Every structure is written in C-alpha cells, then in structure tokens.
Coordinates of C-alpha atoms in Angstrom, one line a residue:
Chain A
X1488 CA 0.0 0.0 0.0
X1489 CA 2.7 2.4 1.1
X1490 CA 4.8 1.4 -1.8
X1491 CA 1.9 2.0 -4.2
X1492 CA 1.4 5.4 -2.8
X1493 CA 5.1 6.3 -3.3
X1494 CA 5.0 5.1 -6.9
X1495 CA 1.8 7.1 -7.6
X1496 CA 3.4 10.2 -6.1
X1497 CA 6.5 9.6 -8.3
X1498 CA 4.4 9.2 -11.4
X1499 CA 2.4 12.3 -10.6
X1500 CA 5.5 14.4 -10.0
X1501 CA 7.0 13.3 -13.3
X1502 CA 3.7 13.9 -15.2
X1503 CA 3.3 17.4 -13.7
X1504 CA 6.9 18.3 -14.5
X1505 CA 6.6 16.9 -18.0
X1506 CA 3.3 18.8 -18.5
X1507 CA 5.0 22.1 -17.4
X1508 CA 7.9 21.6 -19.8
X1509 CA 5.6 20.5 -22.5
X1510 CA 3.5 23.7 -22.3
X1511 CA 6.6 25.8 -22.2
X1512 CA 7.9 24.0 -25.2
X1513 CA 4.6 24.4 -27.1
X1514 CA 4.4 28.1 -26.6
X1515 CA 8.1 28.9 -27.3
X1516 CA 9.3 26.3 -29.9
X1517 CA 6.0 25.3 -31.6
X1518 CA 3.7 28.4 -31.6
X1519 CA 6.7 30.7 -31.3
X1520 CA 4.4 33.4 -29.8
X1521 CA 7.2 34.4 -27.3
X1522 CA 10.4 35.8 -28.7
X1523 CA 13.4 33.6 -27.8
X1524 CA 15.1 36.8 -26.6
X1525 CA 12.4 37.0 -23.9
X1526 CA 11.8 33.3 -23.1
X1527 CA 13.9 30.6 -24.9
X1528 CA 12.5 27.2 -25.4
X1529 CA 13.3 24.4 -22.9
X1530 CA 15.5 22.7 -25.6
X1531 CA 17.6 25.8 -25.9
X1532 CA 17.9 26.1 -22.1
X1533 CA 19.0 22.4 -21.9
X1534 CA 21.7 22.8 -24.5
X1535 CA 23.0 25.9 -22.8
X1536 CA 23.0 24.0 -19.5
X1537 CA 25.1 21.3 -21.0
X1538 CA 27.3 23.8 -22.8
X1539 CA 27.9 25.8 -19.6
X1540 CA 29.6 22.9 -18.0
X1541 CA 32.6 23.4 -20.3
X1542 CA 32.1 26.9 -21.7
X1543 CA 33.3 29.8 -19.5
X1544 CA 31.8 32.4 -22.0
X1545 CA 30.1 34.9 -21.9
X1546 CA 30.4 35.5 -18.1
X1547 CA 33.9 34.3 -17.4
X1548 CA 33.5 30.9 -15.7
X1549 CA 31.9 27.5 -16.2
X1550 CA 28.7 26.5 -14.4
X1551 CA 30.6 24.3 -11.9
X1552 CA 32.9 27.2 -10.9
X1553 CA 29.9 29.5 -10.4
X1554 CA 28.0 26.9 -8.4
X1555 CA 31.0 26.1 -6.2
X1556 CA 31.6 29.7 -5.5
X1557 CA 28.0 30.2 -4.5
X1558 CA 28.1 27.1 -2.4
X1559 CA 31.2 28.2 -0.6
X1560 CA 29.6 31.5 0.4
X1561 CA 26.2 30.0 1.3
X1562 CA 27.6 27.1 3.3
X1563 CA 30.0 29.4 5.3
X1564 CA 27.2 31.8 6.2
X1565 CA 24.7 29.0 6.8
X1566 CA 26.9 26.8 9.0
X1567 CA 28.0 29.8 11.0
X1568 CA 24.3 30.6 11.5
X1569 CA 23.7 27.1 12.8
X1570 CA 26.7 27.0 15.1
X1571 CA 25.7 30.4 16.7
X1572 CA 21.9 30.3 16.2
X1573 CA 21.1 26.9 17.7
X1574 CA 23.0 27.3 21.0
X1575 CA 21.9 31.0 21.3
X1576 CA 18.2 30.0 20.7
X1577 CA 18.5 27.2 23.3
X1578 CA 20.2 29.5 25.8
X1579 CA 17.6 32.2 25.3
X1580 CA 14.7 29.8 25.9
X1581 CA 16.4 28.1 28.9
X1582 CA 18.0 30.9 30.8
X1583 CA 15.7 33.9 31.4
X1584 CA 18.6 36.2 31.8
X1585 CA 19.9 35.5 28.3
X1586 CA 16.4 36.0 27.0
X1587 CA 16.1 39.3 28.7
X1588 CA 19.3 40.7 27.1
X1589 CA 19.2 39.2 23.7
X1590 CA 15.5 39.2 22.9
X1591 CA 14.9 42.9 22.4
X1592 CA 17.8 43.2 19.9
X1593 CA 16.6 40.0 18.2
X1594 CA 13.0 41.2 18.0
X1595 CA 14.1 44.4 16.4
X1596 CA 16.4 42.8 13.8
X1597 CA 14.1 39.8 13.0
X1598 CA 11.8 41.5 10.5
X1599 CA 14.6 43.0 8.5
X1600 CA 15.2 40.8 5.4
X1601 CA 18.7 39.6 4.8
X1602 CA 18.8 41.5 1.4
X1603 CA 18.2 44.8 3.2
X1604 CA 21.6 44.4 4.8
X1605 CA 23.4 44.3 1.5
X1606 CA 24.1 48.1 1.2
X1607 CA 25.3 48.4 4.8
X1608 CA 27.4 45.3 4.5
X1609 CA 29.1 46.8 1.4
X1610 CA 30.0 49.9 3.4
X1611 CA 31.1 48.0 6.5
X1612 CA 32.8 45.0 5.1
X1613 CA 33.6 45.9 1.5
X1614 CA 32.7 44.0 -1.5
X1615 CA 34.5 40.7 -0.7
X1616 CA 33.7 37.3 0.6
X1617 CA 32.9 38.6 4.2
X1618 CA 30.1 40.9 3.3
X1619 CA 28.3 38.2 1.2
X1620 CA 28.7 35.6 3.9
X1621 CA 27.4 38.0 6.5
X1622 CA 24.2 38.6 4.4
X1623 CA 23.6 34.8 4.2
X1624 CA 24.4 34.5 7.9
X1625 CA 21.7 37.1 8.8
X1626 CA 19.1 35.4 6.6
X1627 CA 19.8 32.0 8.0
X1628 CA 20.2 32.7 11.7
X1629 CA 16.6 34.0 12.1
X1630 CA 14.8 30.8 11.5
X1631 CA 17.5 28.7 13.2
X1632 CA 17.3 30.8 16.4
X1633 CA 13.5 31.1 16.4
X1634 CA 12.9 27.4 16.0
X1635 CA 15.5 26.4 18.6
X1636 CA 13.9 28.8 21.0
X1637 CA 10.3 27.6 20.5
X1638 CA 11.6 24.0 20.5
X1639 CA 13.0 24.3 24.0
X1640 CA 9.7 26.0 25.0
X1641 CA 7.8 22.8 24.1
X1642 CA 9.4 21.0 27.0
X1643 CA 6.7 19.4 29.0
X1644 CA 6.5 20.1 32.8
X1645 CA 5.9 16.4 33.6
X1646 CA 9.3 15.5 31.9
X1647 CA 11.0 18.1 34.0
X1648 CA 9.3 16.8 37.1
X1649 CA 10.4 13.2 36.3
X1650 CA 14.0 14.4 36.0
X1651 CA 13.8 16.5 39.1
X1652 CA 12.4 13.8 41.3
X1653 CA 15.2 11.6 40.1
X1654 CA 17.6 14.3 41.4
X1655 CA 18.6 15.8 38.0
X1656 CA 20.7 19.0 37.9
X1657 CA 19.7 22.0 35.9
X1658 CA 22.2 21.0 33.2
X1659 CA 20.9 17.4 33.1
X1660 CA 17.4 18.8 32.6
X1661 CA 18.5 20.9 29.8
X1662 CA 20.6 18.3 28.0
X1663 CA 18.4 15.2 28.7
X1664 CA 14.9 16.7 28.5
X1665 CA 14.8 20.2 26.9
X1666 CA 17.2 19.7 24.1
X1667 CA 15.9 16.3 23.0
X1668 CA 12.4 17.8 23.1
X1669 CA 13.5 20.7 20.9
X1670 CA 15.4 18.6 18.3
X1671 CA 12.5 18.2 15.7
X1672 CA 12.0 22.0 15.9
X1673 CA 15.7 22.7 15.7
X1674 CA 15.9 20.5 12.6
X1675 CA 12.9 22.3 11.0
X1676 CA 14.7 25.6 11.7
X1677 CA 17.8 24.3 10.0
X1678 CA 15.8 23.2 7.0
X1679 CA 14.0 26.5 6.7
X1680 CA 17.3 28.4 7.1
X1681 CA 18.8 26.4 4.2
X1682 CA 16.1 27.7 2.0
X1683 CA 16.6 31.3 3.3
X1684 CA 20.3 31.1 2.9
X1685 CA 20.4 29.5 -0.6
X1686 CA 17.8 31.9 -2.0
X1687 CA 19.6 34.9 -0.7
X1688 CA 22.7 34.0 -2.6
X1689 CA 21.5 35.8 -5.7
X1690 CA 20.9 39.0 -3.8
X1691 CA 24.2 38.6 -1.9
X1692 CA 26.1 38.3 -5.2
X1693 CA 24.7 41.7 -6.3
X1694 CA 27.6 42.8 -4.2
X1695 CA 30.3 43.1 -6.8
X1696 CA 31.3 39.5 -7.7
X1697 CA 33.4 37.9 -10.4
X1698 CA 31.8 34.5 -10.1
X1699 CA 28.8 32.7 -8.5
X1700 CA 25.4 31.7 -9.8
X1701 CA 23.9 35.1 -8.9
X1702 CA 26.7 36.9 -10.7
X1703 CA 26.1 34.7 -13.7
X1704 CA 22.4 35.5 -13.7
X1705 CA 23.2 39.3 -13.4
X1706 CA 25.7 39.2 -16.2
X1707 CA 23.4 37.3 -18.5
X1708 CA 20.6 39.9 -17.9
X1709 CA 22.9 42.6 -19.1
X1710 CA 23.6 40.8 -22.4
X1711 CA 20.1 39.5 -23.0
X1712 CA 20.8 35.8 -22.5
X1713 CA 17.6 34.5 -20.8
X1714 CA 18.7 31.0 -21.5
X1715 CA 21.7 31.4 -19.1
X1716 CA 19.5 33.1 -16.6
X1717 CA 17.2 30.1 -16.6
X1718 CA 20.1 27.8 -16.4
X1719 CA 21.3 29.7 -13.3
X1720 CA 17.8 29.5 -11.8
X1721 CA 17.4 25.8 -12.5
X1722 CA 20.9 25.1 -11.0
X1723 CA 19.9 27.1 -7.9
X1724 CA 16.8 25.0 -7.7
X1725 CA 18.6 21.6 -8.2
X1726 CA 21.3 22.3 -5.6
X1727 CA 18.7 23.6 -3.2
X1728 CA 16.7 20.4 -3.5
X1729 CA 19.7 18.2 -3.1
X1730 CA 20.8 20.0 0.0
X1731 CA 17.2 19.8 1.3
X1732 CA 17.1 16.1 0.7
X1733 CA 20.4 15.7 2.5
X1734 CA 19.1 17.5 5.5
X1735 CA 16.0 15.3 5.6
X1736 CA 18.2 12.2 5.6
X1737 CA 20.2 13.7 8.6
X1738 CA 16.9 14.5 10.3
X1739 CA 15.5 11.0 9.9
X1740 CA 18.6 9.7 11.6
X1741 CA 18.6 12.2 14.4
X1742 CA 14.9 12.5 15.2
X1743 CA 13.6 9.2 16.3
X1744 CA 10.3 8.1 17.8
X1745 CA 8.4 11.2 16.7
X1746 CA 6.4 12.5 13.8
X1747 CA 8.1 15.5 12.1
X1748 CA 7.0 19.0 13.0
Chain B
X1201 CA 6.1 5.4 65.4
X1202 CA 9.8 4.7 65.6
X1203 CA 11.9 6.0 62.7
X1204 CA 9.2 6.6 60.2
X1205 CA 10.2 6.6 56.5
X1206 CA 8.4 9.8 55.9
X1207 CA 7.4 12.4 58.4
X1208 CA 5.2 15.3 57.4
X1209 CA 5.0 18.0 60.0
X1210 CA 2.5 20.8 59.8
X1211 CA 2.6 21.0 56.0
X1212 CA 0.7 24.1 54.7
X1213 CA 0.5 25.3 51.1
X1214 CA -1.2 28.5 49.9
X1215 CA -1.5 29.6 46.3
X1216 CA -1.9 33.4 46.9
X1217 CA -4.8 33.6 49.3
X1218 CA -6.1 30.1 48.4
X1219 CA -5.3 27.7 51.2
X1220 CA -4.9 24.3 49.7
X1221 CA -3.2 22.3 52.4
X1222 CA -4.0 23.2 56.0
X1223 CA -1.5 22.0 58.6
X1224 CA -1.2 18.4 57.5
X1225 CA 0.8 16.1 59.7
X1226 CA 1.3 12.3 59.3
X1227 CA 3.9 9.6 59.1
X1228 CA 4.5 6.7 56.7
X1229 CA 6.3 3.7 58.0
X1230 CA 9.2 2.0 56.2
X1231 CA 7.9 -0.5 53.5
X1232 CA 4.3 0.7 54.0
X1233 CA 1.8 1.0 51.2
X1234 CA -0.2 4.0 51.9
X1235 CA -3.1 5.2 49.8
X1236 CA -4.3 8.8 49.9
X1237 CA -8.0 9.3 49.1
X1238 CA -10.1 12.4 49.1
X1239 CA -12.8 14.2 47.2
X1240 CA -12.0 15.4 43.7
X1241 CA -10.1 18.6 43.6
X1242 CA -9.2 18.4 47.3
X1243 CA -5.6 19.1 46.5
X1244 CA -4.2 15.6 46.4
X1245 CA -1.7 16.4 43.6
X1246 CA -0.6 19.6 45.4
X1247 CA -0.1 17.4 48.4
X1248 CA 2.4 15.1 46.6
X1249 CA 4.0 18.0 44.8
X1250 CA 4.7 19.8 48.0
X1251 CA 6.1 16.6 49.4
X1252 CA 8.6 16.4 46.6
X1253 CA 9.1 20.2 46.6
X1254 CA 8.0 20.5 43.0
X1255 CA 5.9 23.2 44.8
X1256 CA 7.6 24.8 47.7
X1257 CA 5.4 24.4 50.8
X1258 CA 4.3 27.6 52.4
X1259 CA 5.2 26.3 55.8
X1260 CA 5.9 23.0 57.4
X1261 CA 8.5 20.3 57.0
X1262 CA 8.9 17.0 55.2
X1263 CA 11.4 14.6 56.6
X1264 CA 12.6 11.4 54.9
X1265 CA 14.7 9.2 57.2
X1266 CA 14.5 12.0 59.7
X1267 CA 16.1 14.6 57.4
X1268 CA 14.6 17.2 55.1
X1269 CA 13.7 15.7 51.8
X1270 CA 16.3 16.2 49.1
X1271 CA 15.8 14.9 45.6
X1272 CA 19.5 14.6 44.9
X1273 CA 20.2 12.6 48.1
X1274 CA 17.0 10.6 48.6
X1275 CA 16.2 8.0 46.1
X1276 CA 12.6 8.9 45.2
X1277 CA 10.5 7.9 42.2
X1278 CA 7.3 9.7 41.2
X1279 CA 4.7 8.4 38.8
X1280 CA 2.7 11.2 37.5
X1281 CA -1.0 11.4 36.4
X1282 CA 0.0 12.4 32.9
X1283 CA 1.8 10.1 30.5
X1284 CA 5.4 10.8 31.1
X1285 CA 7.5 8.5 28.9
X1286 CA 10.1 10.4 26.8
X1287 CA 9.2 10.1 23.2
X1288 CA 12.8 10.4 22.0
X1289 CA 14.0 7.4 24.1
X1290 CA 13.4 3.7 23.4
X1291 CA 11.6 1.6 26.0
X1292 CA 14.9 0.4 27.6
X1293 CA 16.3 4.0 27.6
X1294 CA 13.1 5.3 29.2
X1295 CA 13.3 2.6 31.9
X1296 CA 17.0 3.4 32.5
X1297 CA 16.4 7.2 32.6
X1298 CA 16.5 7.6 36.3
X1299 CA 19.6 5.4 36.6
X1300 CA 21.3 7.5 33.9
X1301 CA 20.4 10.7 35.8
X1302 CA 21.9 9.2 38.9
X1303 CA 25.1 8.3 37.1
X1304 CA 24.8 4.5 37.6
X1305 CA 27.4 2.7 35.6
X1306 CA 26.5 0.9 32.4
X1307 CA 26.6 -2.7 33.7
X1308 CA 24.5 -2.1 36.8
X1309 CA 22.1 0.0 34.7
X1310 CA 21.7 -2.8 32.3
X1311 CA 21.0 -5.4 35.0
X1312 CA 18.4 -3.2 36.7
X1313 CA 16.7 -2.4 33.4
X1314 CA 16.6 -6.1 32.4
X1315 CA 15.1 -7.1 35.8
X1316 CA 12.2 -4.6 35.7
X1317 CA 11.5 -5.1 32.0
X1318 CA 11.2 -8.8 32.7
X1319 CA 8.7 -8.2 35.6
X1320 CA 6.4 -5.8 33.6
X1321 CA 6.7 -8.1 30.5
X1322 CA 8.2 -5.6 28.1
X1323 CA 11.4 -7.5 27.3
X1324 CA 10.4 -8.0 23.6
X1325 CA 9.7 -4.3 23.2
X1326 CA 12.9 -2.8 24.6
X1327 CA 13.9 -1.3 21.3
X1328 CA 10.5 0.3 20.6
X1329 CA 9.7 4.0 20.8
X1330 CA 6.7 5.1 22.9
X1331 CA 4.7 6.1 19.8
X1332 CA 4.7 2.5 18.8
X1333 CA 3.2 1.3 22.1
X1334 CA -0.3 1.1 23.5
X1335 CA -1.5 3.1 26.6
X1336 CA -1.1 0.1 28.9
X1337 CA 2.4 -0.6 27.7
X1338 CA 3.4 3.1 28.2
X1339 CA 2.1 2.9 31.7
X1340 CA 4.2 -0.2 32.3
X1341 CA 7.3 1.6 31.0
X1342 CA 6.6 4.4 33.5
X1343 CA 6.2 1.9 36.3
X1344 CA 9.3 0.0 35.3
X1345 CA 11.3 3.3 35.2
X1346 CA 10.1 4.1 38.7
X1347 CA 11.1 0.8 40.1
X1348 CA 14.4 0.5 38.2
X1349 CA 16.1 2.9 40.6
X1350 CA 15.0 0.8 43.5
X1351 CA 13.5 3.8 45.2
X1352 CA 13.2 4.1 49.0
X1353 CA 10.1 6.0 48.4
X1354 CA 7.6 5.7 45.5
X1355 CA 5.0 8.4 44.9
X1356 CA 2.1 7.6 42.6
X1357 CA -0.5 10.2 41.5
X1358 CA -3.5 8.4 40.1
X1359 CA -1.3 6.4 37.8
X1360 CA -4.3 4.3 36.5
X1361 CA -6.9 7.1 36.3
X1362 CA -7.0 7.1 32.5
X1363 CA -7.0 3.3 32.0
X1364 CA -10.0 1.0 31.6
X1365 CA -11.0 -1.2 34.4
X1366 CA -9.6 -4.5 33.2
X1367 CA -6.2 -3.0 32.6
X1368 CA -6.3 -1.3 35.9
X1369 CA -6.9 -4.5 37.8
X1370 CA -4.0 -6.1 36.0
X1371 CA -1.6 -3.3 36.6
X1372 CA -2.7 -3.1 40.2
X1373 CA -1.7 -6.7 40.7
X1374 CA 1.6 -6.1 39.0
X1375 CA 2.2 -3.2 41.3
X1376 CA 1.5 -5.2 44.4
X1377 CA 3.9 -7.9 43.1
X1378 CA 6.6 -5.3 42.5
X1379 CA 6.0 -3.7 45.9
X1380 CA 6.2 -7.0 47.7
X1381 CA 9.4 -7.9 45.9
X1382 CA 11.2 -4.6 46.3
X1383 CA 9.8 -3.7 49.7
X1384 CA 9.8 0.0 48.8
X1385 CA 7.6 2.5 50.7
X1386 CA 4.7 3.6 48.5
X1387 CA 2.4 6.6 48.7
X1388 CA -0.4 6.2 46.2
X1389 CA -2.9 8.9 45.5
X1390 CA -6.3 8.0 44.0
X1391 CA -9.9 9.1 43.9
X1392 CA -10.9 5.5 43.5
X1393 CA -11.9 4.1 46.9
X1394 CA -12.0 0.5 45.7
X1395 CA -8.5 0.9 44.3
X1396 CA -7.3 2.3 47.7
X1397 CA -8.9 -0.6 49.6
X1398 CA -7.5 -3.1 47.2
X1399 CA -3.9 -1.9 47.3
X1400 CA -3.1 -0.3 50.6
X1401 CA -1.9 -1.2 54.1
X1402 CA -3.1 2.1 55.3
X1403 CA -5.6 4.7 54.0
X1404 CA -5.2 8.4 54.5
X1405 CA -8.5 10.1 54.0
X1406 CA -8.4 13.8 53.2
X1407 CA -11.1 16.4 53.6
X1408 CA -12.3 18.8 51.0
X1409 CA -10.4 22.0 50.5
X1410 CA -8.6 23.4 52.5
X1411 CA -7.3 19.9 52.8
X1412 CA -6.8 18.4 56.2
X1413 CA -6.5 14.8 57.4
X1414 CA -9.9 13.3 58.1
X1415 CA -8.8 9.9 59.3
X1416 CA -6.1 7.3 58.9
X1417 CA -7.4 3.8 58.5
X1418 CA -5.4 0.6 58.9
X1419 CA -6.1 -2.0 56.2
X1420 CA -5.2 -5.5 57.2
X1421 CA -7.3 -7.4 54.7
X1422 CA -5.4 -10.5 53.7
X1423 CA -3.9 -10.7 50.2
X1424 CA -4.8 -11.5 47.5
X1425 CA -7.8 -9.4 48.1
X1426 CA -11.2 -9.9 46.6
X1427 CA -13.4 -6.9 45.8
X1428 CA -16.6 -8.8 46.5
X1429 CA -15.5 -10.1 49.9
X1430 CA -17.9 -8.8 52.6
X1431 CA -14.9 -7.5 54.7
X1432 CA -13.6 -5.7 51.6
X1433 CA -17.0 -4.1 50.9
X1434 CA -17.4 -3.1 54.6
X1435 CA -14.0 -1.2 54.5
X1436 CA -14.8 0.3 51.2
X1437 CA -18.1 1.7 52.5
X1438 CA -16.5 3.0 55.6
X1439 CA -14.0 5.0 53.5
X1440 CA -16.8 6.2 51.2
X1441 CA -18.8 7.5 54.2
X1442 CA -15.8 9.5 55.3
X1443 CA -15.3 11.1 51.9
X1444 CA -18.9 12.0 51.3
X1445 CA -19.0 15.8 51.8
X1446 CA -22.2 16.4 49.9

C-alpha cells in the first residue's frame, strides 16, 4: 500500500513536470508566440545548460565554478548561523537572563530581510567574501534561532518533574529533557534556514562579484541571455533540492520516535 | 512510630490567598503501602508535589529518614498522572532514565533495566519507541522506570486514572507484586476508593479544600484481596462515608 502510494506520487511528479515543460515548449518552440530573446525554449535552455559545464563564456566561468563559488559563500554563512543560532536560541529559551538581554535586539532585527543588509554590508565589510557571507548568515540565523527557541519552550513540565524527582541537575534537565524535546524543531529551523540562505545568494552576489550563480544571472541579464538566466535559476533549484534532501536524511537519523513537526 | 520513613510536619500550602493544604501532619512507616484518598479537587496532587518540593510548601516540613527531603540525596520515584515517557527514548532507555540521571554505571544499569523489563513483561519491546506502544504498555514503561532505581520512596499520583477497568486490575496486581518484591515505601494517590482498599496497608482520608486529614485507617485485609469479599466491601463503605462531603 505504502509502496503503491510512493509510486503514484513519483508518477504524478513526473507527469506534472513533463506537462509544465511541454506547455513551455509548445508556446516557445511550436507556436513561437514568445520571442526567444524573452523566453527561450526548454530545448535551448537544456543545450545551454550542457554547454555551460565546459564553456566559460560569456560570463567568465563554467557553471561548476559558479556553483562552487556560490556554495562556498552560502555554506559558510549558513553553517555559522547554525553554530551560533542553535545554542543561542537554546540559551535564550532556557536561561531567562539571556532571553532578557538578547530578545529585544533580536526582535528588532528579526523583521529586516537579509537582502536589506546588503548596502550596509558593502560599506562595513567591503565587496568581498565577508560581506556576502554575512548577508547569508543574517538570513539563515533568524529561522534557526526562532525554531530552537520555540523547540525548548515545548518542554513538558511532567518530563522536567520526572527528571527533578530523580535528582537531576539543571544541566541534566537541559541536556536530557529540553534539548531532545527541541530537536525536531531545531531541525525544522535548520531546514527553513537552508532555503533562506540559498535563495539569498542571488541578492548577496549583487555585491560586486566575479563568479557565482547570482553573478552569472546578473551578467546574462545585461547581455540578453535569458537561457543562461534560466540555467542559473534551475541550477539554484537543483542544488537547493539536493541539500534539502540531504538534511531530511540527517533529520531522519537524528529525530527518532516522533512525527516530524 | 519509631523512625518513620516519611514524616510530614504541619505542611501548609497556599497559592496566593487560596489555602490548599492546611496544617497536615502524618507519618509513613518503612515499607508501608499508603493510599491517599479524598474528594475530587481536594488538592491531592498539590499534596504530593509539596512533598517532593515541586511546589515549595508555604510552611511545614517533610522529613525522609529524619532529614529534610532532598531529591538529589534521597532515592525517590514519582509516577505522575500524565503520560510521562520520553518520546525520544526507546523503552529500555526510558526505563533506564532515572539510573542515567543518577550516574549509575552501564553494567549495573543494564542489569536493573533487564530485571524490571522482565517483571512488567516488556522484554520484547525494549527497542520500541513510545509512539509504537499502547497506553497500557506506556504505563508499564513508567512503572518500570520508577522501580528501576530501587526507590526508597515511591510516589504515585492516580497512575491508573486514565485506564479501563480490566487493565487497571491487571496493573494493580503487578504493582503489588513489585512492591512485595522490592519492599519499597509507597504513597499512592487515588480518587478511586475501591483501588485504595485493594492496594493499601493504610488509607489516609483527606477532607475537601482546604485539605486536612480526616482519618487514617489501617487496612489489614489478607492478600490476594477480593473486591466482593464482605470485609472488603465493609471497609470500602467505611471510607466512602468518610469522603462524602455532599
């Protein structure tokens, strides 16, 4: 039964994707009602995609170089956000004093989108690696911290009582009750943050770059190459999905005995 | 009483202006099974929680072995009314939770867990997670966890309140077996008078709020007990009369 459902889901996914590309193909290559300068056909996008693996023109680097450059920036900012955001969120939720000091600042900064930091980052950190990483970091830390915080707040009193009557210390209650309780929420935050980080890369690479997927997209816009723009977008989509799948695998190993949040 | 296991002296608990426990004093002997009964909402849970200092008492003292109760020093297990297994731990990890908190070494922990799992009949389920188990199995996990630390004092707050009657009878018998085997001191809260008469050596009857002690009744009915035995019914009726406040 379960297997049938998975199969059905797979077939439906393929059908809907094929349908989408089919319609796209029909309007661009068959009917030709849209100029290829505005929207190229999927065939053109596909050949450009293959070509970009080896061809550094017209934007100066191959697709792989761009992708790796973007990945390096994203992962640096993203992982830093996890390393700082998870413990900070946990500490804020567990220790009222930390909450008191950090929360007002966080509440103020939370609604500002990562992209809005770009101009300030350029002035403060210049146009190099650091400013881009910082923008990613800011985008990613918000969901990480928020989810870790609310995860700890899910801790049930009765679990704390069980631990306390067994003579647990405050540290034991944190590490053996609160943190395990929060884990599904922490993982959700980490997953959401990946999306936030990876989608911010295009904006971050608005800061003068010489490579990166965002840079490639920007360059191609200037020279009217929508096929390369789409290749960039699709690549961002594929890498994002692969990273997301990877995280789900990690989550299924870490979070046991519970349905996902 | 010489050297009582638990000695409660003038225990009083107020929540704001609301007086819940009013100057309660009593003793529990070593290895005794005491049931605490009282009308619904009379503060039975507050009573246990003050005893374990989950709530700080407003005044009064609780002594275990003649010294103020201290969760880190005293070996106490508490079975709560709510389901309290940890969903992120397997059955055996849940059962070993108290031992892990107390820093018991791996080998001793394993032996203790094996022993109680055997008694409650969950040996085949040791690798399962709580979301894969039925309500009765979960309650057994909780009971096993409570006994695994070989507590000197076991507190139970209506542990079977949510279970159907057949299951309750079964678990009550299991509990008696465990108690006889481990000789731990038990303080068992219930609103079910039949359950109290079935389990206890002594019944502490509480009044309606503000809670005081109405009477302490000795229960020397022979075991195994029979709920339709005339002596059993007589004692049950006696307790019921005491609790009637309407």
